[in-house]
Amino acid sequence: MPSQHSLPTIHIPGTTSHTLAPRGGDSHEGTLRYLKAGTGSPLIVLHTVRTQAEHFRSLIPLVADNYTVYALDLPGMGYSEIVPGASYEEPAMRAAVERLITELDLHDVTLVGESMGAVLALTTAADLPERVRRVVAVNAYDFRDGILWSGLLARVIVGGVLTPVVGPVLARMETKAILRGVLLGGLGDKAALPADYVDELSRVGSRPGYATVARAVYRNLPSLIAARSRYDEVEAPVHLVYGEKDWSRPSDREANKKLLPSADFTQVPGAGHFIALERPDVLAKLLNAAA
C-alpha cells in the first residue's frame, strides 16, 4: 500500500515519473526519482536545497518541444530515497547526477542547474566532457552564507538548524509558514511562489528522516564553495545566469566570470534567486535558441 508521501500532489502535464535503482554494492546509494517529458536531445534540470523536481514545473512545458527533459530529485530530497548515513557533500550529490546520465546512457546533454544545482551542473560537466554539450548555471550557490542573506527569517531558522545540539530539533519543527517565508526571501517577485508548491514541499518535508537530510545539506554547503576549483576543467560552453537581486554579490559573479572567461553572461532584471519560479521564460528562450 503506498504511503502518504509516495506520490506528488503536483502534476506537470506531459511528464511521467520514473525511478533509478541503486547500483549493486553501494549501500549509501538510494533509489532516485526523476520526471521525464518531451522529445529531442536530453536536458537535465537540477534543483537546489529544500526543493525538488517540481521546482521546474513552469520551465518544462516551455522547452519540451525541443528537448527530452529529465528533472531529477537529488538524493534524499523530493521523492528520492532517504538513506541513513548517506553523504550530502557536493561529490556525493554530483555522483547522483552522473548516475542518471550514465545509467540512462545519455549523450549530447544540456545541464541546467539552479543554485546548488548550478554547481552540480558545472562539476558534472567537468567529470563527463564526452557526454555534456552545454551548461546553464543559474545563480550558482558557491559563496559563503548565501541563504542567510535572504532575510531575517532565514538567518534565524537556518542559523538555528546549523547549531549543534538544538539544530536537529529545530530542523524537525519547520512549519509551512516558515518554509514559505524562507522561500519568499529568494524572490524579487513575491507573487511567483505558488501556494500548491509550498504545500507540496511542506508535505515532502514531513517524510521520516527528511529533517536530517535538510540539515545535512545545509551543513555541507561549504563543499559547494570548494567545488569552484573544478570550474576551469569544464570544456562545454557555459551560460551564467544571475538574478539582479540574487543573494550573490557582484564580486561573486565577477569571480565566476574570471574562472569561466568564455562563458556567456545574463543578468535578469528584478529577479531573485529562484529564476525557475520567477522567470522561466528567460531560461526557456536561451535554451530553445540553442536546441
mmCIF file of C-alpha atoms in Angstrom:
data_model
loop_
_atom_site.group_PDB
_atom_site.id
_atom_site.type_symbol
_atom_site.label_atom_id
_atom_site.label_comp_id
_atom_site.label_asym_id
_atom_site.label_seq_id
_atom_site.Cartn_x
_atom_site.Cartn_y
_atom_site.Cartn_z
ATOM 1 C CA MET A 1 0.000 0.000 0.000
ATOM 2 C CA PRO A 2 1.546 3.363 -0.972
ATOM 3 C CA SER A 3 2.437 5.769 1.822
ATOM 4 C CA GLN A 4 1.047 9.274 2.079
ATOM 5 C CA HIS A 5 4.334 10.566 0.649
ATOM 6 C CA SER A 6 4.648 8.151 -2.282
ATOM 7 C CA LEU A 7 3.098 10.438 -4.920
ATOM 8 C CA PRO A 8 3.421 14.173 -5.544
ATOM 9 C CA THR A 9 0.391 16.428 -5.334
ATOM 10 C CA ILE A 10 1.522 18.488 -8.343
ATOM 11 C CA HIS A 11 1.258 17.039 -11.839
ATOM 12 C CA ILE A 12 3.105 18.672 -14.713
ATOM 13 C CA PRO A 13 1.259 17.973 -17.983
ATOM 14 C CA GLY A 14 3.224 15.773 -20.359
ATOM 15 C CA THR A 15 5.563 14.381 -17.691
ATOM 16 C CA THR A 16 5.970 10.841 -16.460
ATOM 17 C CA SER A 17 7.625 9.790 -13.208
ATOM 18 C CA HIS A 18 10.442 7.233 -13.123
ATOM 19 C CA THR A 19 12.920 5.747 -10.670
ATOM 20 C CA LEU A 20 16.559 4.748 -10.975
ATOM 21 C CA ALA A 21 17.610 1.828 -8.789
ATOM 22 C CA PRO A 22 20.862 1.875 -6.797
ATOM 23 C CA ARG A 23 23.865 0.222 -8.375
ATOM 24 C CA GLY A 24 24.810 -3.035 -6.705
ATOM 25 C CA GLY A 25 27.352 -2.918 -3.916
ATOM 26 C CA ASP A 26 26.931 0.697 -2.799
ATOM 27 C CA SER A 27 24.963 0.712 0.450
ATOM 28 C CA HIS A 28 24.769 4.518 0.535
ATOM 29 C CA GLU A 29 23.075 4.880 -2.833
ATOM 30 C CA GLY A 30 19.323 5.155 -2.760
ATOM 31 C CA THR A 31 16.636 4.986 -5.405
ATOM 32 C CA LEU A 32 16.442 8.239 -7.373
ATOM 33 C CA ARG A 33 13.206 9.635 -8.724
ATOM 34 C CA TYR A 34 13.042 11.770 -11.843
ATOM 35 C CA LEU A 35 10.452 13.252 -14.166
ATOM 36 C CA LYS A 36 10.664 12.888 -17.940
ATOM 37 C CA ALA A 37 8.960 14.907 -20.664
ATOM 38 C CA GLY A 38 9.335 15.992 -24.260
ATOM 39 C CA THR A 39 11.376 14.949 -27.284
ATOM 40 C CA GLY A 40 14.806 15.868 -28.565
ATOM 41 C CA SER A 41 18.299 15.894 -27.122
ATOM 42 C CA PRO A 42 18.487 15.387 -23.337
ATOM 43 C CA LEU A 43 18.182 18.322 -20.960
ATOM 44 C CA ILE A 44 18.685 17.652 -17.249
ATOM 45 C CA VAL A 45 17.377 20.191 -14.732
ATOM 46 C CA LEU A 46 18.788 20.238 -11.202
ATOM 47 C CA HIS A 47 17.079 21.883 -8.243
ATOM 48 C CA THR A 48 18.521 23.282 -5.033
ATOM 49 C CA VAL A 49 18.324 22.848 -1.260
ATOM 50 C CA ARG A 50 14.878 22.015 0.193
ATOM 51 C CA THR A 51 13.210 21.855 -3.215
ATOM 52 C CA GLN A 52 12.583 19.101 -5.771
ATOM 53 C CA ALA A 53 11.923 18.305 -9.441
ATOM 54 C CA GLU A 54 8.605 20.203 -9.424
ATOM 55 C CA HIS A 55 10.649 23.376 -8.971
ATOM 56 C CA PHE A 56 10.829 23.378 -12.787
ATOM 57 C CA ARG A 57 7.093 22.898 -13.349
ATOM 58 C CA SER A 58 6.805 26.119 -15.367
ATOM 59 C CA LEU A 59 10.006 25.655 -17.372
ATOM 60 C CA ILE A 60 9.440 22.065 -18.536
ATOM 61 C CA PRO A 61 6.407 22.756 -20.782
ATOM 62 C CA LEU A 62 8.260 25.681 -22.391
ATOM 63 C CA VAL A 63 11.169 23.521 -23.590
ATOM 64 C CA ALA A 64 9.603 20.072 -24.046
ATOM 65 C CA ASP A 65 9.112 20.568 -27.808
ATOM 66 C CA ASN A 66 12.872 20.861 -28.259
ATOM 67 C CA TYR A 67 14.330 18.627 -25.538
ATOM 68 C CA THR A 68 13.733 15.416 -23.684
ATOM 69 C CA VAL A 69 13.702 16.856 -20.166
ATOM 70 C CA TYR A 70 14.849 14.930 -17.106
ATOM 71 C CA ALA A 71 14.056 16.628 -13.783
ATOM 72 C CA LEU A 72 15.923 14.833 -11.015
ATOM 73 C CA ASP A 73 15.098 14.691 -7.322
ATOM 74 C CA LEU A 74 18.549 14.919 -5.745
ATOM 75 C CA PRO A 75 19.437 12.271 -3.117
ATOM 76 C CA GLY A 76 17.136 12.298 -0.090
ATOM 77 C CA MET A 77 15.060 15.164 -1.491
ATOM 78 C CA GLY A 78 11.676 15.189 -3.170
ATOM 79 C CA TYR A 79 10.748 11.542 -3.646
ATOM 80 C CA SER A 80 14.265 10.128 -3.898
ATOM 81 C CA GLU A 81 15.132 7.604 -1.217
ATOM 82 C CA ILE A 82 16.460 8.741 2.162
ATOM 83 C CA VAL A 83 19.409 6.508 3.029
ATOM 84 C CA PRO A 84 20.670 6.588 6.647
ATOM 85 C CA GLY A 85 24.326 7.583 6.796
ATOM 86 C CA ALA A 86 24.455 8.893 3.220
ATOM 87 C CA SER A 87 26.722 11.820 2.394
ATOM 88 C CA TYR A 88 25.284 15.100 1.174
ATOM 89 C CA GLU A 89 28.565 16.739 0.262
ATOM 90 C CA GLU A 90 28.978 18.019 -3.273
ATOM 91 C CA PRO A 91 30.830 14.946 -4.630
ATOM 92 C CA ALA A 92 28.066 12.620 -3.422
ATOM 93 C CA MET A 93 25.329 14.784 -4.921
ATOM 94 C CA ARG A 94 27.271 15.041 -8.171
ATOM 95 C CA ALA A 95 27.594 11.257 -8.248
ATOM 96 C CA ALA A 96 23.797 11.012 -8.353
ATOM 97 C CA VAL A 97 23.621 13.306 -11.387
ATOM 98 C CA GLU A 98 26.323 11.291 -13.115
ATOM 99 C CA ARG A 99 24.448 8.122 -12.227
ATOM 100 C CA LEU A 100 21.389 9.410 -14.066
ATOM 101 C CA ILE A 101 23.448 10.275 -17.145
ATOM 102 C CA THR A 102 25.450 7.061 -17.309
ATOM 103 C CA GLU A 103 22.711 4.626 -16.288
ATOM 104 C CA LEU A 104 20.398 6.071 -18.963
ATOM 105 C CA ASP A 105 23.378 6.319 -21.351
ATOM 106 C CA LEU A 106 22.640 9.935 -22.237
ATOM 107 C CA HIS A 107 24.831 11.900 -24.648
ATOM 108 C CA ASP A 108 24.749 15.449 -26.021
ATOM 109 C CA VAL A 109 23.361 16.537 -22.642
ATOM 110 C CA THR A 110 22.420 20.082 -21.701
ATOM 111 C CA LEU A 111 22.666 20.603 -17.949
ATOM 112 C CA VAL A 112 20.604 23.326 -16.288
ATOM 113 C CA GLY A 113 21.018 23.854 -12.571
ATOM 114 C CA GLU A 114 19.773 26.482 -10.170
ATOM 115 C CA SER A 115 21.687 27.444 -7.008
ATOM 116 C CA MET A 116 23.211 24.214 -5.654
ATOM 117 C CA GLY A 117 22.085 22.575 -8.887
ATOM 118 C CA ALA A 118 24.184 25.071 -10.870
ATOM 119 C CA VAL A 119 27.336 23.966 -9.064
ATOM 120 C CA LEU A 120 26.459 20.317 -9.698
ATOM 121 C CA ALA A 121 25.853 21.044 -13.377
ATOM 122 C CA LEU A 122 29.319 22.571 -13.714
ATOM 123 C CA THR A 123 31.183 19.854 -11.824
ATOM 124 C CA THR A 124 29.285 17.106 -13.651
ATOM 125 C CA ALA A 125 30.330 18.696 -16.944
ATOM 126 C CA ALA A 126 33.936 18.656 -15.715
ATOM 127 C CA ASP A 127 33.653 14.925 -14.994
ATOM 128 C CA LEU A 128 31.785 13.899 -18.155
ATOM 129 C CA PRO A 129 33.061 16.089 -21.006
ATOM 130 C CA GLU A 130 32.272 13.438 -23.594
ATOM 131 C CA ARG A 131 28.571 13.441 -22.634
ATOM 132 C CA VAL A 132 27.823 17.101 -21.802
ATOM 133 C CA ARG A 133 27.061 19.524 -24.606
ATOM 134 C CA ARG A 134 26.258 22.704 -22.676
ATOM 135 C CA VAL A 135 25.754 24.070 -19.156
ATOM 136 C CA VAL A 136 23.364 26.763 -17.978
ATOM 137 C CA ALA A 137 24.303 27.699 -14.414
ATOM 138 C CA VAL A 138 21.611 29.798 -12.728
ATOM 139 C CA ASN A 139 22.547 31.724 -9.562
ATOM 140 C CA ALA A 140 25.343 29.310 -8.650
ATOM 141 C CA TYR A 141 25.438 28.822 -4.869
ATOM 142 C CA ASP A 142 29.210 28.758 -4.437
ATOM 143 C CA PHE A 143 29.767 31.580 -1.957
ATOM 144 C CA ARG A 144 29.501 31.870 1.815
ATOM 145 C CA ASP A 145 26.261 32.376 3.764
ATOM 146 C CA GLY A 146 24.029 32.833 0.716
ATOM 147 C CA ILE A 147 20.669 31.804 2.155
ATOM 148 C CA LEU A 148 21.416 33.747 5.337
ATOM 149 C CA TRP A 149 21.271 36.912 3.214
ATOM 150 C CA SER A 150 17.718 36.229 2.059
ATOM 151 C CA GLY A 151 16.196 37.841 5.137
ATOM 152 C CA LEU A 152 15.905 37.815 8.918
ATOM 153 C CA LEU A 153 13.706 34.706 8.980
ATOM 154 C CA ALA A 154 16.243 32.655 7.003
ATOM 155 C CA ARG A 155 19.085 33.859 9.237
ATOM 156 C CA VAL A 156 17.218 32.810 12.351
ATOM 157 C CA ILE A 157 15.889 29.481 11.073
ATOM 158 C CA VAL A 158 18.819 28.228 9.006
ATOM 159 C CA GLY A 159 21.326 29.561 11.511
ATOM 160 C CA GLY A 160 19.479 27.700 14.246
ATOM 161 C CA VAL A 161 19.280 24.485 12.226
ATOM 162 C CA LEU A 162 23.068 24.549 11.854
ATOM 163 C CA THR A 163 23.606 24.943 15.592
ATOM 164 C CA PRO A 164 24.922 21.872 17.439
ATOM 165 C CA VAL A 165 22.540 20.079 19.844
ATOM 166 C CA VAL A 166 19.428 22.194 19.155
ATOM 167 C CA GLY A 167 19.829 22.122 15.367
ATOM 168 C CA PRO A 168 18.257 18.682 14.834
ATOM 169 C CA VAL A 169 15.278 19.707 16.977
ATOM 170 C CA LEU A 170 14.742 22.937 15.043
ATOM 171 C CA ALA A 171 15.024 21.093 11.731
ATOM 172 C CA ARG A 172 12.055 18.944 12.735
ATOM 173 C CA MET A 173 9.976 21.985 13.725
ATOM 174 C CA GLU A 174 9.700 23.532 10.264
ATOM 175 C CA THR A 175 6.180 24.798 9.544
ATOM 176 C CA LYS A 176 4.601 25.682 6.228
ATOM 177 C CA ALA A 177 4.682 29.362 7.205
ATOM 178 C CA ILE A 178 8.406 29.208 7.979
ATOM 179 C CA LEU A 179 9.145 27.403 4.716
ATOM 180 C CA ARG A 180 7.122 29.927 2.745
ATOM 181 C CA GLY A 181 8.882 32.828 4.445
ATOM 182 C CA VAL A 182 12.347 31.459 3.663
ATOM 183 C CA LEU A 183 11.451 30.795 0.017
ATOM 184 C CA LEU A 184 9.987 34.279 -0.392
ATOM 185 C CA GLY A 185 13.385 35.656 0.575
ATOM 186 C CA GLY A 186 14.723 34.222 -2.689
ATOM 187 C CA LEU A 187 12.219 36.021 -4.934
ATOM 188 C CA GLY A 188 12.149 39.500 -6.360
ATOM 189 C CA ASP A 189 8.509 38.956 -7.322
ATOM 190 C CA LYS A 190 6.813 37.529 -4.223
ATOM 191 C CA ALA A 191 3.780 36.516 -6.281
ATOM 192 C CA ALA A 192 5.903 33.944 -8.126
ATOM 193 C CA LEU A 193 5.704 31.406 -5.278
ATOM 194 C CA PRO A 194 2.703 29.105 -5.947
ATOM 195 C CA ALA A 195 0.775 28.085 -2.836
ATOM 196 C CA ASP A 196 0.436 24.497 -4.031
ATOM 197 C CA TYR A 197 4.221 24.257 -4.440
ATOM 198 C CA VAL A 198 4.706 25.326 -0.818
ATOM 199 C CA ASP A 199 2.088 22.733 0.164
ATOM 200 C CA GLU A 200 3.985 20.058 -1.766
ATOM 201 C CA LEU A 201 7.365 20.961 -0.248
ATOM 202 C CA SER A 202 5.844 21.029 3.231
ATOM 203 C CA ARG A 203 4.268 17.636 2.698
ATOM 204 C CA VAL A 204 7.515 16.118 1.440
ATOM 205 C CA GLY A 205 9.371 17.741 4.338
ATOM 206 C CA SER A 206 7.367 15.618 6.760
ATOM 207 C CA ARG A 207 8.809 12.381 5.337
ATOM 208 C CA PRO A 208 10.583 10.350 8.040
ATOM 209 C CA GLY A 209 14.238 11.361 8.021
ATOM 210 C CA TYR A 210 13.785 14.425 5.820
ATOM 211 C CA ALA A 211 14.785 16.877 8.548
ATOM 212 C CA THR A 212 18.088 15.024 8.905
ATOM 213 C CA VAL A 213 18.667 15.304 5.160
ATOM 214 C CA ALA A 214 17.889 19.027 5.082
ATOM 215 C CA ARG A 215 20.229 19.740 7.973
ATOM 216 C CA ALA A 216 22.992 17.647 6.392
ATOM 217 C CA VAL A 217 22.675 19.524 3.097
ATOM 218 C CA TYR A 218 22.880 22.897 4.857
ATOM 219 C CA ARG A 219 25.910 21.747 6.854
ATOM 220 C CA ASN A 220 27.702 20.639 3.690
ATOM 221 C CA LEU A 221 27.173 23.827 1.696
ATOM 222 C CA PRO A 222 30.893 24.682 2.121
ATOM 223 C CA SER A 223 31.619 21.749 -0.191
ATOM 224 C CA LEU A 224 29.887 23.737 -2.948
ATOM 225 C CA ILE A 225 32.361 26.556 -2.453
ATOM 226 C CA ALA A 226 35.227 24.081 -2.648
ATOM 227 C CA ALA A 227 33.802 22.754 -5.915
ATOM 228 C CA ARG A 228 34.619 26.050 -7.658
ATOM 229 C CA SER A 229 38.114 24.634 -8.076
ATOM 230 C CA ARG A 230 36.640 22.352 -10.769
ATOM 231 C CA TYR A 231 35.165 25.108 -12.932
ATOM 232 C CA ASP A 232 38.255 25.584 -15.067
ATOM 233 C CA GLU A 233 38.003 21.917 -16.110
ATOM 234 C CA VAL A 234 34.663 22.458 -17.867
ATOM 235 C CA GLU A 235 35.081 22.051 -21.631
ATOM 236 C CA ALA A 236 31.451 22.566 -22.661
ATOM 237 C CA PRO A 237 30.072 26.045 -23.391
ATOM 238 C CA VAL A 238 28.675 27.668 -20.244
ATOM 239 C CA HIS A 239 25.997 30.308 -19.781
ATOM 240 C CA LEU A 240 25.996 32.014 -16.374
ATOM 241 C CA VAL A 241 22.608 33.430 -15.402
ATOM 242 C CA TYR A 242 22.056 35.619 -12.343
ATOM 243 C CA GLY A 243 19.052 37.400 -10.968
ATOM 244 C CA GLU A 244 19.696 41.078 -10.340
ATOM 245 C CA LYS A 245 18.547 40.533 -6.735
ATOM 246 C CA ASP A 246 20.257 37.175 -6.228
ATOM 247 C CA TRP A 247 21.982 36.571 -2.884
ATOM 248 C CA SER A 248 25.388 36.585 -4.587
ATOM 249 C CA ARG A 249 27.393 39.782 -4.528
ATOM 250 C CA PRO A 250 28.735 41.450 -7.687
ATOM 251 C CA SER A 251 32.183 40.287 -6.624
ATOM 252 C CA ASP A 252 30.964 36.670 -6.529
ATOM 253 C CA ARG A 253 29.614 36.966 -10.057
ATOM 254 C CA GLU A 254 32.783 38.573 -11.335
ATOM 255 C CA ALA A 255 34.872 35.839 -9.722
ATOM 256 C CA ASN A 256 32.956 33.178 -11.647
ATOM 257 C CA LYS A 257 33.258 35.143 -14.878
ATOM 258 C CA LYS A 258 37.026 35.078 -14.375
ATOM 259 C CA LEU A 259 37.009 31.332 -13.694
ATOM 260 C CA LEU A 260 34.892 30.795 -16.831
ATOM 261 C CA PRO A 261 36.139 33.537 -19.166
ATOM 262 C CA SER A 262 34.440 32.093 -22.261
ATOM 263 C CA ALA A 263 31.037 31.845 -20.592
ATOM 264 C CA ASP A 264 28.039 33.832 -21.771
ATOM 265 C CA PHE A 265 26.523 36.010 -19.045
ATOM 266 C CA THR A 266 22.944 37.132 -18.466
ATOM 267 C CA GLN A 267 21.601 39.174 -15.564
ATOM 268 C CA VAL A 268 17.810 39.095 -15.209
ATOM 269 C CA PRO A 269 16.409 42.470 -14.079
ATOM 270 C CA GLY A 270 14.370 42.390 -10.887
ATOM 271 C CA ALA A 271 14.722 38.629 -10.399
ATOM 272 C CA GLY A 272 15.996 36.981 -7.236
ATOM 273 C CA HIS A 273 17.499 33.569 -6.501
ATOM 274 C CA PHE A 274 14.717 31.340 -7.856
ATOM 275 C CA ILE A 275 14.616 32.299 -11.523
ATOM 276 C CA ALA A 276 12.949 28.992 -12.481
ATOM 277 C CA LEU A 277 9.937 30.221 -10.489
ATOM 278 C CA GLU A 278 10.078 33.899 -11.396
ATOM 279 C CA ARG A 279 11.253 33.976 -14.999
ATOM 280 C CA PRO A 280 11.082 30.536 -16.619
ATOM 281 C CA ASP A 281 10.515 32.357 -19.911
ATOM 282 C CA VAL A 282 14.059 33.767 -19.793
ATOM 283 C CA LEU A 283 15.569 30.311 -19.323
ATOM 284 C CA ALA A 284 13.308 28.788 -21.982
ATOM 285 C CA LYS A 285 14.274 31.421 -24.525
ATOM 286 C CA LEU A 286 18.016 30.837 -24.176
ATOM 287 C CA LEU A 287 17.588 27.043 -24.101
ATOM 288 C CA ASN A 288 15.303 26.890 -27.144
ATOM 289 C CA ALA A 289 17.636 29.160 -29.074
ATOM 290 C CA ALA A 290 20.431 26.604 -28.627
ATOM 291 C CA ALA A 291 18.364 23.434 -29.162
#
